Amino acid sequence: MDEVRAAAEAALPQVEGTIAVRGLREPVEVRRDSWGVPSIFAASLDDLWFAQGFVTASERLFQIDAALRAANGRLSEVFGDLTVPQDRFARVVGFNRLGVQEAERWNERSRSMVTRFVDGARAFVASSPAPPVEHALLAFAPELPTDLGSWAAALAFVAWGLSGNWDRELLRVHLAERFGQDAVGALLPPSPSDPPNVLAGGLAGRLLDALPHVGGQGSNAWVVAGSRTASGKPLLANDPHLLVQQPAAWFELELHAPGYDARGVAFPFAPGIVIGATPHHAWGITNVSGDVQDLYEERLNEDRSAAEFDGAWEPVVVHREEIPVRGGDPVVVDVRETRHGPLLEVETVGVTNVEYVPLDRAYALRWTATEGLLEPSALVDGANAESFEEFRESLRGLSCPGQNVVYADVNGTIGYQLTGLYPIRRNGDGTTPVPGWTSEHEWDGFVPYEELPWSRNPERGYIVTANNRPHDDAYPHLIGHDFHTSHRARRIVEVVEATEKMSVDDAAELQVDTESIAARGLVPRLTAFEPSNDDERWALELLRTWKGDQRADSAAAALYNAWLSRIAWIALDAETNRAAHDRYFARREAFVCRALPRLLEGDVPAWIAGGYSSWTELLRVALRDALAFLQGGLGVDRAAWRWGAVHRVRFAHPLARMPGLGALFVAAEHELGGDEQTVLQASFDARLGFDVVVAPSWRLVVDLSDVEHARSVLPTGQSGNPASPQWNDQASLWVSGELRPAPVSRDAGGMTTLRLEPGG
């Protein structure tokens, strides 16, 4: 362990003094605050992007290398057979091919931005005193490619994680085969219509000014007009929810040069600020969860060299993908592609520790990412916007994944825009696979940007987005069917409505709110029977007096969630068909929030096995099992039961799995409240238990009366080096719901200064 720590210390970046760097044109100043967040001051945009690449690589080089390898299907060059399934899936979907296509599509400004960022990152590799500890342990040299396509592939990889709904289409097929078509409608019912105060926007040209608004992995974002804030200026809050990981998914920094002045977070592998603020405005994002993927079942000829379409045979394109495997022979994959997209080999099951399950049919994937991802120059245009109208125009560059974007500026304007490409389907609604051998299910273009939902200065004085359906029933276009439910959005609206003048502290407190509107509505239905023994009496009384606050110290929250898991286990007959349970319940939201409340209103349906005569009978069995589970894990003293004891979050570097390295590579571990329906989103892969796998990846609150003092926090810390003081110095703030001030200027105290000069 001492040798590993010494290797990590040797790779710590220089943060003071001067470094001569080949590729810079003029000197650049890099000032880091006490949290390690850099402010970069450059004389030109070219040098700014170069310096951003250099500084980011100095803190996150292994993360960048790993992200590029994952996106391009090259993990097995380092990890051997262990990662061949991931690489094979990446090559079949074709993130690498999409990257090449996207880089060719970029405008000249975008190509220049990324080129300079890559040059800067590679310059750090050339000048670094020692390789990152991960590279030293795994015995391979850092390798950053020069071609822009490899870097654009990382954007495709991110877009994949935020796109939908190919897996839901397959889920509907599996549920129908296992339980019958009636069960599909019961287990995946359509999203209910939301009340006006949780809708995100209306038709282009018709602002829903009377409404407050709501926009995977989910996220929360909201803006409040100055009429409703303590400062009299707008307030913006955002906490994007992503898979739990270490280092953090985002790299936080400030960027200053003529033509660009922004602070916030960036992807570790790309230039520009993705979420943040300028001296004029701030913006936040949540995932739309729209339907941007369709599966086409293809009819292939005998040797799979052609696919039928409208009575003729069209040649299938074959992409030969060779995956180098460390310590073994390369794996060759012949990816076949029809007019609709690549023919998939497997489906994925789960949120984390994903299983790859072979497909038994020829499904081709069509995905809007083939039409565009993120135009890097759009980040510059958005930062330089001088009005909401200009800002909206810049968002045309966000093609995939579609995002709900909220906006607030120093002049008092608040706004919302839904972005992305959404297919206009000739037939069907995108919920199930369709025949690929006929033109009846083709796409006829995309919903015009001008007709996507948006809003400006609604009369209610706030806009809320939390991944639920963003429009009302009158909206004429199909954005999707598998949105998240509106419970988080409703809770945010509830608190905003109850707060006379919202302050930064109020917003920060709301970001870690654990009260569940979903639990409030469901518990009375679950407990509507008389107890038959003392254990049931204790449990029912505990839940009947509970207000739905899923705090980490709540025994009721532990019981509620354990009971729901057992209900699903029984209803889905997991004892005899675990696969169906895992496919459906891994993301449990549909069952808990949409299916179960409706099912409890009627008789036990025939497709539920076990011969239960009533829901009361099934609920009693599930409650008994839940109590036994909690007693086995938490002990017989029920006064000591806590939700957080079984609902923990662990921020662990991938190398924490190596024997003896956990103490160095686990950055933080906490008991956590909340679930997927609370503002503090802390969801779990329900097939694996209750460990948190999705959580807030960053929190931001900006009061537009004082943009310079925006407040934020990362889950662990800024650095990717376990020997750095900034490896996990923000962890205690994050878990307690506190925010820290952002760096403010060249003259702030406690800052280190590094000067990058041309040379080297």
PDB file of N, CA and C in Angstrom, residues 53 56-79 83 87 91 117-118 121-122 124-126 128 130-147 150-155 157 245-249 267-270 326 653-655 720:
ATOM      1  N   GLY A  53      -7.549  21.596 -21.622  1.00  0.00           N
ATOM      2  CA  GLY A  53      -7.126  20.219 -21.821  1.00  0.00           C
ATOM      3  C   GLY A  53      -5.947  19.848 -20.940  1.00  0.00           C
ATOM      4  N   THR A  56      -7.143  19.784 -17.120  1.00  0.00           N
ATOM      5  CA  THR A  56      -8.034  18.656 -16.855  1.00  0.00           C
ATOM      6  C   THR A  56      -7.253  17.349 -16.847  1.00  0.00           C
ATOM      7  N   ALA A  57      -6.367  17.183 -17.818  1.00  0.00           N
ATOM      8  CA  ALA A  57      -5.559  15.959 -17.861  1.00  0.00           C
ATOM      9  C   ALA A  57      -4.663  15.848 -16.631  1.00  0.00           C
ATOM     10  N   SER A  58      -4.206  16.972 -16.103  1.00  0.00           N
ATOM     11  CA  SER A  58      -3.331  16.926 -14.923  1.00  0.00           C
ATOM     12  C   SER A  58      -4.051  16.357 -13.706  1.00  0.00           C
ATOM     13  N   GLU A  59      -5.376  16.482 -13.676  1.00  0.00           N
ATOM     14  CA  GLU A  59      -6.157  15.975 -12.546  1.00  0.00           C
ATOM     15  C   GLU A  59      -6.903  14.676 -12.865  1.00  0.00           C
ATOM     16  N   ARG A  60      -7.206  14.418 -14.154  1.00  0.00           N
ATOM     17  CA  ARG A  60      -8.114  13.330 -14.503  1.00  0.00           C
ATOM     18  C   ARG A  60      -7.612  12.500 -15.692  1.00  0.00           C
ATOM     19  N   LEU A  61      -6.311  12.334 -15.840  1.00  0.00           N
ATOM     20  CA  LEU A  61      -5.789  11.683 -17.037  1.00  0.00           C
ATOM     21  C   LEU A  61      -6.303  10.252 -17.185  1.00  0.00           C
ATOM     22  N   PHE A  62      -6.280   9.464 -16.130  1.00  0.00           N
ATOM     23  CA  PHE A  62      -6.765   8.087 -16.254  1.00  0.00           C
ATOM     24  C   PHE A  62      -8.251   8.067 -16.605  1.00  0.00           C
ATOM     25  N   GLN A  63      -9.016   8.968 -16.015  1.00  0.00           N
ATOM     26  CA  GLN A  63     -10.444   9.031 -16.322  1.00  0.00           C
ATOM     27  C   GLN A  63     -10.673   9.343 -17.797  1.00  0.00           C
ATOM     28  N   ILE A  64      -9.907  10.281 -18.345  1.00  0.00           N
ATOM     29  CA  ILE A  64     -10.028  10.610 -19.763  1.00  0.00           C
ATOM     30  C   ILE A  64      -9.677   9.401 -20.619  1.00  0.00           C
ATOM     31  N   ASP A  65      -8.557   8.778 -20.292  1.00  0.00           N
ATOM     32  CA  ASP A  65      -8.099   7.607 -21.049  1.00  0.00           C
ATOM     33  C   ASP A  65      -9.165   6.507 -21.008  1.00  0.00           C
ATOM     34  N   ALA A  66      -9.704   6.236 -19.825  1.00  0.00           N
ATOM     35  CA  ALA A  66     -10.701   5.179 -19.686  1.00  0.00           C
ATOM     36  C   ALA A  66     -11.984   5.516 -20.432  1.00  0.00           C
ATOM     37  N   ALA A  67     -12.403   6.790 -20.392  1.00  0.00           N
ATOM     38  CA  ALA A  67     -13.626   7.190 -21.089  1.00  0.00           C
ATOM     39  C   ALA A  67     -13.484   7.001 -22.593  1.00  0.00           C
ATOM     40  N   LEU A  68     -12.337   7.376 -23.133  1.00  0.00           N
ATOM     41  CA  LEU A  68     -12.114   7.216 -24.568  1.00  0.00           C
ATOM     42  C   LEU A  68     -12.067   5.737 -24.949  1.00  0.00           C
ATOM     43  N   ARG A  69     -11.460   4.931 -24.100  1.00  0.00           N
ATOM     44  CA  ARG A  69     -11.406   3.494 -24.380  1.00  0.00           C
ATOM     45  C   ARG A  69     -12.801   2.867 -24.321  1.00  0.00           C
ATOM     46  N   ALA A  70     -13.593   3.251 -23.326  1.00  0.00           N
ATOM     47  CA  ALA A  70     -14.942   2.709 -23.215  1.00  0.00           C
ATOM     48  C   ALA A  70     -15.770   3.087 -24.435  1.00  0.00           C
ATOM     49  N   ALA A  71     -15.663   4.342 -24.864  1.00  0.00           N
ATOM     50  CA  ALA A  71     -16.459   4.810 -25.989  1.00  0.00           C
ATOM     51  C   ALA A  71     -16.050   4.156 -27.296  1.00  0.00           C
ATOM     52  N   ASN A  72     -14.779   3.890 -27.445  1.00  0.00           N
ATOM     53  CA  ASN A  72     -14.271   3.348 -28.702  1.00  0.00           C
ATOM     54  C   ASN A  72     -14.089   1.831 -28.678  1.00  0.00           C
ATOM     55  N   GLY A  73     -14.579   1.180 -27.612  1.00  0.00           N
ATOM     56  CA  GLY A  73     -14.474  -0.275 -27.538  1.00  0.00           C
ATOM     57  C   GLY A  73     -13.052  -0.759 -27.432  1.00  0.00           C
ATOM     58  N   ARG A  74     -12.245  -0.097 -26.559  1.00  0.00           N
ATOM     59  CA  ARG A  74     -10.830  -0.435 -26.452  1.00  0.00           C
ATOM     60  C   ARG A  74     -10.409  -0.715 -25.011  1.00  0.00           C
ATOM     61  N   LEU A  75     -11.353  -1.003 -24.140  1.00  0.00           N
ATOM     62  CA  LEU A  75     -10.998  -1.299 -22.751  1.00  0.00           C
ATOM     63  C   LEU A  75     -10.165  -2.570 -22.641  1.00  0.00           C
ATOM     64  N   SER A  76     -10.423  -3.539 -23.504  1.00  0.00           N
ATOM     65  CA  SER A  76      -9.768  -4.842 -23.382  1.00  0.00           C
ATOM     66  C   SER A  76      -8.283  -4.781 -23.705  1.00  0.00           C
ATOM     67  N   GLU A  77      -7.842  -3.704 -24.337  1.00  0.00           N
ATOM     68  CA  GLU A  77      -6.403  -3.520 -24.533  1.00  0.00           C
ATOM     69  C   GLU A  77      -5.686  -3.440 -23.191  1.00  0.00           C
ATOM     70  N   VAL A  78      -6.412  -3.017 -22.165  1.00  0.00           N
ATOM     71  CA  VAL A  78      -5.838  -2.865 -20.828  1.00  0.00           C
ATOM     72  C   VAL A  78      -6.320  -3.960 -19.891  1.00  0.00           C
ATOM     73  N   PHE A  79      -7.617  -4.268 -19.925  1.00  0.00           N
ATOM     74  CA  PHE A  79      -8.218  -5.139 -18.915  1.00  0.00           C
ATOM     75  C   PHE A  79      -8.423  -6.579 -19.380  1.00  0.00           C
ATOM     76  N   THR A  83     -13.318  -7.245 -20.055  1.00  0.00           N
ATOM     77  CA  THR A  83     -14.133  -6.169 -20.633  1.00  0.00           C
ATOM     78  C   THR A  83     -14.514  -6.414 -22.088  1.00  0.00           C
ATOM     79  N   ASP A  87     -16.717  -3.958 -24.678  1.00  0.00           N
ATOM     80  CA  ASP A  87     -16.128  -3.489 -25.933  1.00  0.00           C
ATOM     81  C   ASP A  87     -16.940  -3.962 -27.129  1.00  0.00           C
ATOM     82  N   ARG A  91     -18.758  -1.579 -29.904  1.00  0.00           N
ATOM     83  CA  ARG A  91     -18.452  -1.659 -31.339  1.00  0.00           C
ATOM     84  C   ARG A  91     -19.711  -1.953 -32.156  1.00  0.00           C
ATOM     85  N   PHE A 117      -8.026  21.433 -27.322  1.00  0.00           N
ATOM     86  CA  PHE A 117      -8.187  20.720 -26.057  1.00  0.00           C
ATOM     87  C   PHE A 117      -7.346  19.440 -26.067  1.00  0.00           C
ATOM     88  N   VAL A 118      -7.429  18.687 -27.154  1.00  0.00           N
ATOM     89  CA  VAL A 118      -6.653  17.454 -27.276  1.00  0.00           C
ATOM     90  C   VAL A 118      -5.155  17.762 -27.240  1.00  0.00           C
ATOM     91  N   ALA A 121      -4.215  18.362 -23.622  1.00  0.00           N
ATOM     92  CA  ALA A 121      -4.187  17.137 -22.827  1.00  0.00           C
ATOM     93  C   ALA A 121      -2.954  16.303 -23.157  1.00  0.00           C
ATOM     94  N   ARG A 122      -2.628  16.220 -24.441  1.00  0.00           N
ATOM     95  CA  ARG A 122      -1.444  15.458 -24.845  1.00  0.00           C
ATOM     96  C   ARG A 122      -0.156  16.151 -24.393  1.00  0.00           C
ATOM     97  N   PHE A 124       0.161  17.726 -21.606  1.00  0.00           N
ATOM     98  CA  PHE A 124       0.376  17.335 -20.212  1.00  0.00           C
ATOM     99  C   PHE A 124       1.007  15.955 -20.131  1.00  0.00           C
ATOM    100  N   VAL A 125       0.504  15.006 -20.933  1.00  0.00           N
ATOM    101  CA  VAL A 125       1.068  13.662 -20.910  1.00  0.00           C
ATOM    102  C   VAL A 125       2.571  13.717 -21.198  1.00  0.00           C
ATOM    103  N   ALA A 126       2.938  14.560 -22.162  1.00  0.00           N
ATOM    104  CA  ALA A 126       4.357  14.657 -22.538  1.00  0.00           C
ATOM    105  C   ALA A 126       5.205  15.279 -21.443  1.00  0.00           C
ATOM    106  N   SER A 128       4.318  15.375 -17.980  1.00  0.00           N
ATOM    107  CA  SER A 128       3.977  14.961 -16.620  1.00  0.00           C
ATOM    108  C   SER A 128       5.161  14.289 -15.938  1.00  0.00           C
ATOM    109  N   ALA A 130       5.201  11.903 -13.708  1.00  0.00           N
ATOM    110  CA  ALA A 130       5.028  10.459 -13.532  1.00  0.00           C
ATOM    111  C   ALA A 130       3.643  10.090 -14.047  1.00  0.00           C
ATOM    112  N   PRO A 131       3.453   8.848 -14.470  1.00  0.00           N
ATOM    113  CA  PRO A 131       2.119   8.459 -14.943  1.00  0.00           C
ATOM    114  C   PRO A 131       1.146   8.386 -13.774  1.00  0.00           C
ATOM    115  N   PRO A 132      -0.162   8.523 -14.030  1.00  0.00           N
ATOM    116  CA  PRO A 132      -1.141   8.321 -12.961  1.00  0.00           C
ATOM    117  C   PRO A 132      -0.945   6.961 -12.295  1.00  0.00           C
ATOM    118  N   VAL A 133      -1.323   6.879 -11.020  1.00  0.00           N
ATOM    119  CA  VAL A 133      -1.100   5.646 -10.277  1.00  0.00           C
ATOM    120  C   VAL A 133      -1.831   4.477 -10.931  1.00  0.00           C
ATOM    121  N   GLU A 134      -2.969   4.726 -11.563  1.00  0.00           N
ATOM    122  CA  GLU A 134      -3.696   3.639 -12.220  1.00  0.00           C
ATOM    123  C   GLU A 134      -2.864   3.039 -13.346  1.00  0.00           C
ATOM    124  N   HIS A 135      -2.227   3.903 -14.123  1.00  0.00           N
ATOM    125  CA  HIS A 135      -1.394   3.398 -15.215  1.00  0.00           C
ATOM    126  C   HIS A 135      -0.197   2.635 -14.672  1.00  0.00           C
ATOM    127  N   ALA A 136       0.363   3.115 -13.565  1.00  0.00           N
ATOM    128  CA  ALA A 136       1.500   2.420 -12.969  1.00  0.00           C
ATOM    129  C   ALA A 136       1.082   1.031 -12.470  1.00  0.00           C
ATOM    130  N   LEU A 137      -0.079   0.947 -11.809  1.00  0.00           N
ATOM    131  CA  LEU A 137      -0.537  -0.338 -11.279  1.00  0.00           C
ATOM    132  C   LEU A 137      -0.885  -1.321 -12.394  1.00  0.00           C
ATOM    133  N   LEU A 138      -1.514  -0.799 -13.443  1.00  0.00           N
ATOM    134  CA  LEU A 138      -1.963  -1.662 -14.527  1.00  0.00           C
ATOM    135  C   LEU A 138      -0.903  -1.857 -15.612  1.00  0.00           C
ATOM    136  N   ALA A 139       0.225  -1.199 -15.454  1.00  0.00           N
ATOM    137  CA  ALA A 139       1.377  -1.376 -16.346  1.00  0.00           C
ATOM    138  C   ALA A 139       1.032  -1.094 -17.802  1.00  0.00           C
ATOM    139  N   PHE A 140       0.464   0.087 -18.039  1.00  0.00           N
ATOM    140  CA  PHE A 140       0.297   0.539 -19.418  1.00  0.00           C
ATOM    141  C   PHE A 140       0.454   2.048 -19.439  1.00  0.00           C
ATOM    142  N   ALA A 141       0.944   2.551 -20.546  1.00  0.00           N
ATOM    143  CA  ALA A 141       1.239   3.982 -20.650  1.00  0.00           C
ATOM    144  C   ALA A 141      -0.020   4.757 -21.022  1.00  0.00           C
ATOM    145  N   PRO A 142      -0.164   5.984 -20.508  1.00  0.00           N
ATOM    146  CA  PRO A 142      -1.282   6.829 -20.941  1.00  0.00           C
ATOM    147  C   PRO A 142      -1.230   7.033 -22.450  1.00  0.00           C
ATOM    148  N   GLU A 143      -2.382   6.902 -23.095  1.00  0.00           N
ATOM    149  CA  GLU A 143      -2.430   7.032 -24.551  1.00  0.00           C
ATOM    150  C   GLU A 143      -3.664   7.824 -24.939  1.00  0.00           C
ATOM    151  N   LEU A 144      -3.456   9.023 -25.431  1.00  0.00           N
ATOM    152  CA  LEU A 144      -4.565   9.862 -25.875  1.00  0.00           C
ATOM    153  C   LEU A 144      -4.499   9.981 -27.389  1.00  0.00           C
ATOM    154  N   PRO A 145      -5.527   9.562 -28.089  1.00  0.00           N
ATOM    155  CA  PRO A 145      -5.492   9.580 -29.553  1.00  0.00           C
ATOM    156  C   PRO A 145      -5.498  10.997 -30.102  1.00  0.00           C
ATOM    157  N   THR A 146      -5.027  11.142 -31.333  1.00  0.00           N
ATOM    158  CA  THR A 146      -4.991  12.463 -31.977  1.00  0.00           C
ATOM    159  C   THR A 146      -6.217  12.710 -32.844  1.00  0.00           C
ATOM    160  N   ASP A 147      -6.887  11.645 -33.293  1.00  0.00           N
ATOM    161  CA  ASP A 147      -8.016  11.852 -34.197  1.00  0.00           C
ATOM    162  C   ASP A 147      -9.240  12.341 -33.421  1.00  0.00           C
ATOM    163  N   SER A 150     -12.233   9.839 -32.219  1.00  0.00           N
ATOM    164  CA  SER A 150     -12.148   9.086 -30.963  1.00  0.00           C
ATOM    165  C   SER A 150     -12.693   9.895 -29.797  1.00  0.00           C
ATOM    166  N   TRP A 151     -12.496  11.207 -29.839  1.00  0.00           N
ATOM    167  CA  TRP A 151     -12.988  12.070 -28.767  1.00  0.00           C
ATOM    168  C   TRP A 151     -14.480  12.323 -28.923  1.00  0.00           C
ATOM    169  N   ALA A 152     -14.947  12.486 -30.147  1.00  0.00           N
ATOM    170  CA  ALA A 152     -16.385  12.657 -30.367  1.00  0.00           C
ATOM    171  C   ALA A 152     -17.145  11.398 -29.968  1.00  0.00           C
ATOM    172  N   ALA A 153     -16.509  10.235 -30.071  1.00  0.00           N
ATOM    173  CA  ALA A 153     -17.157   8.991 -29.658  1.00  0.00           C
ATOM    174  C   ALA A 153     -17.546   9.035 -28.186  1.00  0.00           C
ATOM    175  N   ALA A 154     -16.759   9.744 -27.372  1.00  0.00           N
ATOM    176  CA  ALA A 154     -17.099   9.865 -25.950  1.00  0.00           C
ATOM    177  C   ALA A 154     -18.414  10.612 -25.762  1.00  0.00           C
ATOM    178  N   LEU A 155     -18.706  11.575 -26.633  1.00  0.00           N
ATOM    179  CA  LEU A 155     -19.998  12.264 -26.577  1.00  0.00           C
ATOM    180  C   LEU A 155     -21.129  11.308 -26.959  1.00  0.00           C
ATOM    181  N   PHE A 157     -21.089   8.120 -26.411  1.00  0.00           N
ATOM    182  CA  PHE A 157     -21.198   7.221 -25.269  1.00  0.00           C
ATOM    183  C   PHE A 157     -22.050   7.850 -24.169  1.00  0.00           C
ATOM    184  N   GLN A 245     -19.924   7.369  -9.193  1.00  0.00           N
ATOM    185  CA  GLN A 245     -18.599   7.043  -9.707  1.00  0.00           C
ATOM    186  C   GLN A 245     -17.537   7.880  -9.013  1.00  0.00           C
ATOM    187  N   GLN A 246     -16.312   7.445  -9.130  1.00  0.00           N
ATOM    188  CA  GLN A 246     -15.154   8.164  -8.607  1.00  0.00           C
ATOM    189  C   GLN A 246     -14.001   7.963  -9.583  1.00  0.00           C
ATOM    190  N   PRO A 247     -13.390   9.032 -10.107  1.00  0.00           N
ATOM    191  CA  PRO A 247     -13.650  10.440  -9.817  1.00  0.00           C
ATOM    192  C   PRO A 247     -15.040  10.877 -10.294  1.00  0.00           C
ATOM    193  N   ALA A 248     -15.396  12.120  -9.947  1.00  0.00           N
ATOM    194  CA  ALA A 248     -16.693  12.660 -10.308  1.00  0.00           C
ATOM    195  C   ALA A 248     -16.861  12.695 -11.822  1.00  0.00           C
ATOM    196  N   ALA A 249     -18.118  12.651 -12.255  1.00  0.00           N
ATOM    197  CA  ALA A 249     -18.413  12.681 -13.693  1.00  0.00           C
ATOM    198  C   ALA A 249     -18.042  14.019 -14.308  1.00  0.00           C
ATOM    199  N   PHE A 267     -17.333  18.241 -19.241  1.00  0.00           N
ATOM    200  CA  PHE A 267     -16.929  16.854 -19.380  1.00  0.00           C
ATOM    201  C   PHE A 267     -15.409  16.792 -19.266  1.00  0.00           C
ATOM    202  N   PRO A 268     -14.857  15.773 -18.610  1.00  0.00           N
ATOM    203  CA  PRO A 268     -13.395  15.697 -18.517  1.00  0.00           C
ATOM    204  C   PRO A 268     -12.702  15.534 -19.872  1.00  0.00           C
ATOM    205  N   PHE A 269     -13.445  15.151 -20.912  1.00  0.00           N
ATOM    206  CA  PHE A 269     -12.834  14.852 -22.208  1.00  0.00           C
ATOM    207  C   PHE A 269     -13.195  15.861 -23.291  1.00  0.00           C
ATOM    208  N   ALA A 270     -13.766  17.016 -22.926  1.00  0.00           N
ATOM    209  CA  ALA A 270     -14.218  17.952 -23.957  1.00  0.00           C
ATOM    210  C   ALA A 270     -14.118  19.392 -23.461  1.00  0.00           C
ATOM    211  N   ARG A 326      -5.716  -7.675 -24.270  1.00  0.00           N
ATOM    212  CA  ARG A 326      -4.445  -7.841 -23.564  1.00  0.00           C
ATOM    213  C   ARG A 326      -4.287  -9.293 -23.104  1.00  0.00           C
ATOM    214  N   HIS A 653     -13.355   4.223  -6.723  1.00  0.00           N
ATOM    215  CA  HIS A 653     -12.619   4.135  -7.988  1.00  0.00           C
ATOM    216  C   HIS A 653     -12.658   2.681  -8.474  1.00  0.00           C
ATOM    217  N   PRO A 654     -12.645   2.447  -9.791  1.00  0.00           N
ATOM    218  CA  PRO A 654     -12.649   1.060 -10.275  1.00  0.00           C
ATOM    219  C   PRO A 654     -11.563   0.182  -9.662  1.00  0.00           C
ATOM    220  N   LEU A 655     -10.413   0.771  -9.315  1.00  0.00           N
ATOM    221  CA  LEU A 655      -9.327  -0.038  -8.754  1.00  0.00           C
ATOM    222  C   LEU A 655      -9.569  -0.406  -7.298  1.00  0.00           C
ATOM    223  N   GLY A 720      -8.684  13.443  -9.360  1.00  0.00           N
ATOM    224  CA  GLY A 720      -8.773  12.011  -9.600  1.00  0.00           C
ATOM    225  C   GLY A 720      -7.620  11.244  -8.991  1.00  0.00           C
TER     226      GLY A 720
END
